[in-house]
Structures are given as structure tokens and as C-alpha cells.
Amino acid sequence: MRDLLSELPGVRASEPIGDGAVVLRGYASARAGELLRAVDRIREVAPFRHLTTPGGHVMSVAMTNCGSLGWVSDRRGYRYQRTDPLTGESWPSMPAVLRSTATEAAEAAGYAGFVSDACLINHYEPGARLSLHQDRNERDMSAPIVSVSLGLPAVFLFGGLRRNDRPKRIRLDHGDIVVWGGATRLAFHGVEPLDEGDHPLTGRCRINLTFRKAG
Ligand code: MD6
Ligand code: FE
């Protein structure tokens, strides 16, 4: 059967990876430059930083946020908050190009009416990784998560509802978007250590934008 999503500009294919979860290949390619310029403006106000986990480990991925809520971690736990702990100021507002990319990708994946109030921005350098975890700090688990990959490729690990379920390994390239929700909303997932590389738009790094409805 012909893939209707592939008829949209920039989108090559949609690839189901679980119940309620899909990879939209190349969906963000056409606006990648615009998304990255927006990230450059955000990081001037709310710089990338390496957060500490409640267990006392410093994360290899550097993070920042935009939108009315931002995800943070420290010795006291994981949570969303309205202000950046580094500056005490509100997080930068979510640029329209980010907001609309998230809403359109969610709709293409079957989740109409997704309005994100929190965008976590992850910065990976070669060697950085994210160990298997669930995203469970959001209030409304009926909303999906939209995850945009930019720059260097990564291997995304997508497991099941139990930590010990063997994860699928999914390569995510520049411009790919993962949308997931429904039955897999609480699936364990992570990112393998990033390989060395040099990307024409980002250099030696991968940027991931993860949109949630947190509040
Ligand atoms: C990343 N992503 O791809 C890390 N979480 O850099 C996540 O942790 C994530 O991609 C929930 C849904 C999609 C994701
Ligand atoms: Fe996650």
C-alpha cells in the first residue's frame, strides 16, 4: 500500500515501532535550519547544562528547556518547573516553529490536538548516552510525546513496559521524528552512546527536542 504520509514534503515514510508509536522519517528535514536557529536563541538565555540525577550521577547529555514548564533533575528528584534553576527566570517561550512542528507531527501520527507546554532540549556529544528510563513526570499520560532528532545520528532504544524487556534498536537520523503514546506511552527507552561524527548543520553533536504536555 502507498504510504500517504510520504506525500507530504520532506517525509519519506512512517515506520511503526510499537502500539501507538511511529517514526516519521525526514519529517523535520525541511525546517531543520529554522529549528536549529531557534535552539541557538534559546541557549543564549538558558544555556545547556549537565544535570545531576537523584542518585548523584552527572548526566552525559546536556539539557535545557523552552515553554512554560521545563524538566529538571537534581539530588531532590525529577520534576517540571516554571523557572530555570540556573537563572531563576522563566524558561524561554516556545518558538512558533517548534510548537507547530510538534502539533503537526503528532497529528500525522494520529494524535490530533496535541498542544505542548514543555520542550526539553538535549545536547549529545560523541560518547553521550541516555540510559533506559520511562517518561513518567507528566500529569496527563493520554498526551503523546514528540521527539525531533537533529544533527548526528543516534541509536534509539525502544523497549517494553518492563525494564527487562529487550529493546528494539532504531537508528534516528537528522530530521526524523518519533511520536509515541497510547499503549507504549510508558515504554522504557534510551539512547546508545553517540558515535563520532561531523554534521553539516550541527558539527560534532546531536540535538534532540522532546515535546510533552507536562502540566
Ligand atoms: C533522545 N529521548 O532521543 C532522548 N523520551 O535524545 C527521550 O528520552 C525520549 O525520544 C520520550 C519520548 C521520546 C524520546
Ligand atoms: Fe525519555
PDB file of C-alpha atoms and ligand atoms in Angstrom:
ATOM      1  CA  MET A   1       0.000   0.000   0.000  1.00  0.00           C
ATOM      2  CA  ARG A   2       1.183   3.505  -0.755  1.00  0.00           C
ATOM      3  CA  ASP A   3       2.263   5.442   2.296  1.00  0.00           C
ATOM      4  CA  LEU A   4       0.095   8.580   2.417  1.00  0.00           C
ATOM      5  CA  LEU A   5       2.448  10.327   4.854  1.00  0.00           C
ATOM      6  CA  SER A   6       5.199  10.088   2.244  1.00  0.00           C
ATOM      7  CA  GLU A   7       3.222  12.500   0.054  1.00  0.00           C
ATOM      8  CA  LEU A   8       3.934  15.343   2.498  1.00  0.00           C
ATOM      9  CA  PRO A   9       7.008  17.415   1.616  1.00  0.00           C
ATOM     10  CA  GLY A  10      10.146  16.108   3.302  1.00  0.00           C
ATOM     11  CA  VAL A  11       8.533  12.993   4.694  1.00  0.00           C
ATOM     12  CA  ARG A  12       9.863   9.738   3.307  1.00  0.00           C
ATOM     13  CA  ALA A  13       7.991   7.121   5.283  1.00  0.00           C
ATOM     14  CA  SER A  14       6.310   6.347   8.534  1.00  0.00           C
ATOM     15  CA  GLU A  15       7.546   3.355  10.416  1.00  0.00           C
ATOM     16  CA  PRO A  16       5.519   1.823  13.261  1.00  0.00           C
ATOM     17  CA  ILE A  17       7.766   0.825  16.167  1.00  0.00           C
ATOM     18  CA  GLY A  18       5.074  -0.222  18.646  1.00  0.00           C
ATOM     19  CA  ASP A  19       1.421   0.172  19.558  1.00  0.00           C
ATOM     20  CA  GLY A  20       0.808   3.941  19.291  1.00  0.00           C
ATOM     21  CA  ALA A  21       4.457   4.660  18.389  1.00  0.00           C
ATOM     22  CA  VAL A  22       5.829   5.682  14.989  1.00  0.00           C
ATOM     23  CA  VAL A  23       8.970   7.128  13.373  1.00  0.00           C
ATOM     24  CA  LEU A  24       8.218   9.820  10.765  1.00  0.00           C
ATOM     25  CA  ARG A  25      11.346   9.661   8.628  1.00  0.00           C
ATOM     26  CA  GLY A  26      12.621  13.059   7.489  1.00  0.00           C
ATOM     27  CA  TYR A  27       9.551  14.903   8.738  1.00  0.00           C
ATOM     28  CA  ALA A  28      11.559  17.833  10.141  1.00  0.00           C
ATOM     29  CA  SER A  29      14.238  17.994   7.403  1.00  0.00           C
ATOM     30  CA  ALA A  30      12.776  20.943   5.512  1.00  0.00           C
ATOM     31  CA  ARG A  31      12.681  23.137   8.648  1.00  0.00           C
ATOM     32  CA  ALA A  32      15.786  21.802  10.403  1.00  0.00           C
ATOM     33  CA  GLY A  33      17.760  25.019   9.852  1.00  0.00           C
ATOM     34  CA  GLU A  34      14.946  27.100  11.309  1.00  0.00           C
ATOM     35  CA  LEU A  35      14.612  24.761  14.325  1.00  0.00           C
ATOM     36  CA  LEU A  36      18.359  24.931  14.996  1.00  0.00           C
ATOM     37  CA  ARG A  37      18.404  28.733  14.779  1.00  0.00           C
ATOM     38  CA  ALA A  38      15.596  28.793  17.359  1.00  0.00           C
ATOM     39  CA  VAL A  39      17.654  26.488  19.626  1.00  0.00           C
ATOM     40  CA  ASP A  40      20.629  28.873  19.277  1.00  0.00           C
ATOM     41  CA  ARG A  41      18.474  31.751  20.566  1.00  0.00           C
ATOM     42  CA  ILE A  42      17.173  29.640  23.472  1.00  0.00           C
ATOM     43  CA  ARG A  43      20.631  28.515  24.601  1.00  0.00           C
ATOM     44  CA  GLU A  44      21.842  32.117  24.840  1.00  0.00           C
ATOM     45  CA  VAL A  45      19.229  32.708  27.580  1.00  0.00           C
ATOM     46  CA  ALA A  46      19.007  29.209  29.077  1.00  0.00           C
ATOM     47  CA  PRO A  47      22.371  27.508  28.442  1.00  0.00           C
ATOM     48  CA  PHE A  48      22.841  23.747  28.111  1.00  0.00           C
ATOM     49  CA  ARG A  49      23.963  22.212  31.409  1.00  0.00           C
ATOM     50  CA  HIS A  50      24.708  18.724  32.753  1.00  0.00           C
ATOM     51  CA  LEU A  51      22.089  17.877  35.396  1.00  0.00           C
ATOM     52  CA  THR A  52      22.692  15.628  38.388  1.00  0.00           C
ATOM     53  CA  THR A  53      20.418  12.617  38.914  1.00  0.00           C
ATOM     54  CA  PRO A  54      18.782  11.944  42.298  1.00  0.00           C
ATOM     55  CA  GLY A  55      21.394   9.169  42.679  1.00  0.00           C
ATOM     56  CA  GLY A  56      24.227  11.709  42.327  1.00  0.00           C
ATOM     57  CA  HIS A  57      25.384  10.946  38.757  1.00  0.00           C
ATOM     58  CA  VAL A  58      26.141  13.795  36.369  1.00  0.00           C
ATOM     59  CA  MET A  59      24.294  13.177  33.079  1.00  0.00           C
ATOM     60  CA  SER A  60      26.438  12.939  29.920  1.00  0.00           C
ATOM     61  CA  VAL A  61      23.673  14.629  27.905  1.00  0.00           C
ATOM     62  CA  ALA A  62      23.450  18.411  28.421  1.00  0.00           C
ATOM     63  CA  MET A  63      19.930  19.855  28.680  1.00  0.00           C
ATOM     64  CA  THR A  64      17.867  22.999  28.570  1.00  0.00           C
ATOM     65  CA  ASN A  65      14.158  23.771  28.039  1.00  0.00           C
ATOM     66  CA  CYS A  66      11.686  26.130  26.460  1.00  0.00           C
ATOM     67  CA  GLY A  67       7.959  26.528  27.050  1.00  0.00           C
ATOM     68  CA  SER A  68       6.001  27.269  30.217  1.00  0.00           C
ATOM     69  CA  LEU A  69       7.414  24.215  32.010  1.00  0.00           C
ATOM     70  CA  GLY A  70      10.929  22.742  31.975  1.00  0.00           C
ATOM     71  CA  TRP A  71      12.143  19.311  33.046  1.00  0.00           C
ATOM     72  CA  VAL A  72      14.931  19.332  35.642  1.00  0.00           C
ATOM     73  CA  SER A  73      16.779  16.834  37.802  1.00  0.00           C
ATOM     74  CA  ASP A  74      18.854  17.277  40.957  1.00  0.00           C
ATOM     75  CA  ARG A  75      19.520  15.449  44.232  1.00  0.00           C
ATOM     76  CA  ARG A  76      15.886  16.087  45.252  1.00  0.00           C
ATOM     77  CA  GLY A  77      14.403  14.274  42.244  1.00  0.00           C
ATOM     78  CA  TYR A  78      13.000  14.723  38.728  1.00  0.00           C
ATOM     79  CA  ARG A  79      10.290  17.327  38.151  1.00  0.00           C
ATOM     80  CA  TYR A  80       8.912  20.063  35.914  1.00  0.00           C
ATOM     81  CA  GLN A  81       9.239  23.667  36.991  1.00  0.00           C
ATOM     82  CA  ARG A  82       8.370  27.106  35.596  1.00  0.00           C
ATOM     83  CA  THR A  83      11.789  28.650  36.205  1.00  0.00           C
ATOM     84  CA  ASP A  84      15.324  27.793  35.169  1.00  0.00           C
ATOM     85  CA  PRO A  85      17.273  26.857  38.338  1.00  0.00           C
ATOM     86  CA  LEU A  86      20.408  28.363  36.770  1.00  0.00           C
ATOM     87  CA  THR A  87      18.978  31.868  36.337  1.00  0.00           C
ATOM     88  CA  GLY A  88      15.799  31.911  38.439  1.00  0.00           C
ATOM     89  CA  GLU A  89      13.966  33.263  35.353  1.00  0.00           C
ATOM     90  CA  SER A  90      11.088  31.688  33.411  1.00  0.00           C
ATOM     91  CA  TRP A  91      12.202  29.318  30.640  1.00  0.00           C
ATOM     92  CA  PRO A  92      12.303  30.995  27.193  1.00  0.00           C
ATOM     93  CA  SER A  93       8.902  30.779  25.496  1.00  0.00           C
ATOM     94  CA  MET A  94       8.422  28.077  22.887  1.00  0.00           C
ATOM     95  CA  PRO A  95       9.129  29.458  19.379  1.00  0.00           C
ATOM     96  CA  ALA A  96       6.234  29.044  16.925  1.00  0.00           C
ATOM     97  CA  VAL A  97       8.277  26.809  14.594  1.00  0.00           C
ATOM     98  CA  LEU A  98       8.850  24.346  17.455  1.00  0.00           C
ATOM     99  CA  ARG A  99       5.238  24.437  18.621  1.00  0.00           C
ATOM    100  CA  SER A 100       3.794  23.867  15.158  1.00  0.00           C
ATOM    101  CA  THR A 101       6.278  21.116  14.285  1.00  0.00           C
ATOM    102  CA  ALA A 102       5.175  19.179  17.376  1.00  0.00           C
ATOM    103  CA  THR A 103       1.458  19.640  16.715  1.00  0.00           C
ATOM    104  CA  GLU A 104       1.765  18.671  13.035  1.00  0.00           C
ATOM    105  CA  ALA A 105       3.902  15.597  13.704  1.00  0.00           C
ATOM    106  CA  ALA A 106       1.509  14.408  16.418  1.00  0.00           C
ATOM    107  CA  GLU A 107      -1.419  14.815  14.056  1.00  0.00           C
ATOM    108  CA  ALA A 108       0.407  12.913  11.281  1.00  0.00           C
ATOM    109  CA  ALA A 109       0.903  10.092  13.786  1.00  0.00           C
ATOM    110  CA  GLY A 110      -2.776  10.016  14.730  1.00  0.00           C
ATOM    111  CA  TYR A 111      -2.784  12.302  17.782  1.00  0.00           C
ATOM    112  CA  ALA A 112      -4.846  15.341  16.759  1.00  0.00           C
ATOM    113  CA  GLY A 113      -4.934  18.413  19.009  1.00  0.00           C
ATOM    114  CA  PHE A 114      -1.553  17.938  20.728  1.00  0.00           C
ATOM    115  CA  VAL A 115      -0.579  21.185  22.493  1.00  0.00           C
ATOM    116  CA  SER A 116       2.850  21.013  24.094  1.00  0.00           C
ATOM    117  CA  ASP A 117       3.708  23.169  27.108  1.00  0.00           C
ATOM    118  CA  ALA A 118       7.218  21.784  27.669  1.00  0.00           C
ATOM    119  CA  CYS A 119      10.113  21.213  25.275  1.00  0.00           C
ATOM    120  CA  LEU A 120      13.195  19.514  26.693  1.00  0.00           C
ATOM    121  CA  ILE A 121      16.253  20.149  24.515  1.00  0.00           C
ATOM    122  CA  ASN A 122      19.005  17.515  24.702  1.00  0.00           C
ATOM    123  CA  HIS A 123      22.572  18.103  23.501  1.00  0.00           C
ATOM    124  CA  TYR A 124      24.682  14.975  22.802  1.00  0.00           C
ATOM    125  CA  GLU A 125      28.381  14.967  22.034  1.00  0.00           C
ATOM    126  CA  PRO A 126      30.128  11.763  20.939  1.00  0.00           C
ATOM    127  CA  GLY A 127      30.047   9.296  23.857  1.00  0.00           C
ATOM    128  CA  ALA A 128      26.956  10.862  25.495  1.00  0.00           C
ATOM    129  CA  ARG A 129      24.142   8.429  26.218  1.00  0.00           C
ATOM    130  CA  LEU A 130      20.803   8.158  27.962  1.00  0.00           C
ATOM    131  CA  SER A 131      20.172   5.013  29.975  1.00  0.00           C
ATOM    132  CA  LEU A 132      16.835   3.187  29.790  1.00  0.00           C
ATOM    133  CA  HIS A 133      14.068   5.155  31.505  1.00  0.00           C
ATOM    134  CA  GLN A 134      10.347   5.881  31.423  1.00  0.00           C
ATOM    135  CA  ASP A 135       8.918   9.387  30.951  1.00  0.00           C
ATOM    136  CA  ARG A 136       6.538   9.497  33.896  1.00  0.00           C
ATOM    137  CA  ASN A 137       6.741  13.019  35.358  1.00  0.00           C
ATOM    138  CA  GLU A 138       3.934  14.337  33.139  1.00  0.00           C
ATOM    139  CA  ARG A 139       0.463  14.791  34.571  1.00  0.00           C
ATOM    140  CA  ASP A 140      -1.556  13.707  31.544  1.00  0.00           C
ATOM    141  CA  MET A 141      -0.472  10.322  30.203  1.00  0.00           C
ATOM    142  CA  SER A 142      -3.112  10.463  27.427  1.00  0.00           C
ATOM    143  CA  ALA A 143      -0.971  13.002  25.517  1.00  0.00           C
ATOM    144  CA  PRO A 144       1.793  11.606  23.285  1.00  0.00           C
ATOM    145  CA  ILE A 145       5.451  12.632  23.255  1.00  0.00           C
ATOM    146  CA  VAL A 146       7.025  14.074  20.105  1.00  0.00           C
ATOM    147  CA  SER A 147      10.793  13.713  19.707  1.00  0.00           C
ATOM    148  CA  VAL A 148      12.739  15.503  16.954  1.00  0.00           C
ATOM    149  CA  SER A 149      16.285  14.403  16.017  1.00  0.00           C
ATOM    150  CA  LEU A 150      18.734  16.915  14.506  1.00  0.00           C
ATOM    151  CA  GLY A 151      22.412  16.630  13.599  1.00  0.00           C
ATOM    152  CA  LEU A 152      24.434  13.475  14.165  1.00  0.00           C
ATOM    153  CA  PRO A 153      22.583  10.131  14.011  1.00  0.00           C
ATOM    154  CA  ALA A 154      21.857   8.107  17.139  1.00  0.00           C
ATOM    155  CA  VAL A 155      20.642   4.638  18.025  1.00  0.00           C
ATOM    156  CA  PHE A 156      17.375   4.913  19.958  1.00  0.00           C
ATOM    157  CA  LEU A 157      16.500   2.007  22.249  1.00  0.00           C
ATOM    158  CA  PHE A 158      12.790   1.298  22.433  1.00  0.00           C
ATOM    159  CA  GLY A 159      11.776  -1.340  24.945  1.00  0.00           C
ATOM    160  CA  GLY A 160       8.604  -2.512  26.602  1.00  0.00           C
ATOM    161  CA  LEU A 161       6.713  -1.673  29.758  1.00  0.00           C
ATOM    162  CA  ARG A 162       9.141  -3.659  31.902  1.00  0.00           C
ATOM    163  CA  ARG A 163      12.761  -2.587  32.331  1.00  0.00           C
ATOM    164  CA  ASN A 164      13.956  -6.057  31.374  1.00  0.00           C
ATOM    165  CA  ASP A 165      12.083  -6.238  28.040  1.00  0.00           C
ATOM    166  CA  ARG A 166      14.704  -6.374  25.276  1.00  0.00           C
ATOM    167  CA  PRO A 167      14.675  -3.014  23.436  1.00  0.00           C
ATOM    168  CA  LYS A 168      14.488  -2.561  19.661  1.00  0.00           C
ATOM    169  CA  ARG A 169      17.444  -0.602  18.236  1.00  0.00           C
ATOM    170  CA  ILE A 170      16.262   2.181  15.931  1.00  0.00           C
ATOM    171  CA  ARG A 171      18.602   4.480  14.037  1.00  0.00           C
ATOM    172  CA  LEU A 172      17.436   8.094  14.159  1.00  0.00           C
ATOM    173  CA  ASP A 173      18.818  10.477  11.542  1.00  0.00           C
ATOM    174  CA  HIS A 174      18.705  14.239  11.143  1.00  0.00           C
ATOM    175  CA  GLY A 175      15.074  15.247  10.542  1.00  0.00           C
ATOM    176  CA  ASP A 176      13.434  12.089  11.902  1.00  0.00           C
ATOM    177  CA  ILE A 177      10.578  12.480  14.402  1.00  0.00           C
ATOM    178  CA  VAL A 178       9.403   9.814  16.846  1.00  0.00           C
ATOM    179  CA  VAL A 179       5.843  10.135  18.143  1.00  0.00           C
ATOM    180  CA  TRP A 180       4.584   7.809  20.819  1.00  0.00           C
ATOM    181  CA  GLY A 181       1.706   7.478  23.171  1.00  0.00           C
ATOM    182  CA  GLY A 182      -1.207   5.212  23.886  1.00  0.00           C
ATOM    183  CA  ALA A 183      -0.217   1.700  24.905  1.00  0.00           C
ATOM    184  CA  THR A 184       3.535   2.464  24.713  1.00  0.00           C
ATOM    185  CA  ARG A 185       3.439   5.861  26.470  1.00  0.00           C
ATOM    186  CA  LEU A 186       5.319   4.364  29.440  1.00  0.00           C
ATOM    187  CA  ALA A 187       7.706   2.162  27.441  1.00  0.00           C
ATOM    188  CA  PHE A 188      11.326   2.084  28.622  1.00  0.00           C
ATOM    189  CA  HIS A 189      13.662   3.852  26.196  1.00  0.00           C
ATOM    190  CA  GLY A 190      17.150   5.281  25.934  1.00  0.00           C
ATOM    191  CA  VAL A 191      19.928   6.343  23.577  1.00  0.00           C
ATOM    192  CA  GLU A 192      23.184   4.419  22.906  1.00  0.00           C
ATOM    193  CA  PRO A 193      26.483   6.309  23.214  1.00  0.00           C
ATOM    194  CA  LEU A 194      26.739   8.717  20.287  1.00  0.00           C
ATOM    195  CA  ASP A 195      29.350   7.865  17.637  1.00  0.00           C
ATOM    196  CA  GLU A 196      31.972  10.352  16.500  1.00  0.00           C
ATOM    197  CA  GLY A 197      30.933  12.434  13.526  1.00  0.00           C
ATOM    198  CA  ASP A 198      30.623  15.845  11.981  1.00  0.00           C
ATOM    199  CA  HIS A 199      27.255  17.068  10.709  1.00  0.00           C
ATOM    200  CA  PRO A 200      26.993  19.962   8.208  1.00  0.00           C
ATOM    201  CA  LEU A 201      24.373  21.786  10.327  1.00  0.00           C
ATOM    202  CA  THR A 202      25.366  20.957  13.919  1.00  0.00           C
ATOM    203  CA  GLY A 203      29.032  19.923  13.787  1.00  0.00           C
ATOM    204  CA  ARG A 204      30.054  17.354  16.375  1.00  0.00           C
ATOM    205  CA  CYS A 205      26.699  16.965  18.105  1.00  0.00           C
ATOM    206  CA  ARG A 206      23.146  15.712  18.083  1.00  0.00           C
ATOM    207  CA  ILE A 207      20.264  17.903  19.233  1.00  0.00           C
ATOM    208  CA  ASN A 208      17.009  16.275  20.319  1.00  0.00           C
ATOM    209  CA  LEU A 209      13.802  18.197  21.008  1.00  0.00           C
ATOM    210  CA  THR A 210      11.322  16.298  23.180  1.00  0.00           C
ATOM    211  CA  PHE A 211       7.854  17.858  23.389  1.00  0.00           C
ATOM    212  CA  ARG A 212       5.466  16.935  26.162  1.00  0.00           C
ATOM    213  CA  LYS A 213       2.216  18.068  27.682  1.00  0.00           C
ATOM    214  CA  ALA A 214       3.568  18.248  31.207  1.00  0.00           C
ATOM    215  CA  GLY A 215       1.055  20.389  33.118  1.00  0.00           C
TER     216      GLY A 215
HETATM  217  C1  MD6 B   1      16.612  11.441  22.849  1.00  0.00           C
HETATM  218  N1  MD6 B   1      14.700  10.946  24.050  1.00  0.00           N
HETATM  219  O1  MD6 B   1      16.145  10.946  21.845  1.00  0.00           O
HETATM  220  C2  MD6 B   1      16.036  11.156  24.192  1.00  0.00           C
HETATM  221  N2  MD6 B   1      11.638  10.328  25.649  1.00  0.00           N
HETATM  222  O2  MD6 B   1      17.578  12.200  22.831  1.00  0.00           O
HETATM  223  C3  MD6 B   1      13.882  10.586  25.039  1.00  0.00           C
HETATM  224  O3  MD6 B   1      14.210  10.366  26.172  1.00  0.00           O
HETATM  225  C4  MD6 B   1      12.517  10.431  24.675  1.00  0.00           C
HETATM  226  O4  MD6 B   1      12.987  10.498  22.337  1.00  0.00           O
HETATM  227  C5  MD6 B   1      10.352  10.140  25.358  1.00  0.00           C
HETATM  228  C6  MD6 B   1       9.904  10.069  24.080  1.00  0.00           C
HETATM  229  C7  MD6 B   1      10.782  10.190  23.044  1.00  0.00           C
HETATM  230  C8  MD6 B   1      12.118  10.379  23.327  1.00  0.00           C
HETATM  231 FE    FE B   2      12.625   9.959  27.578  1.00  0.00          FE
END
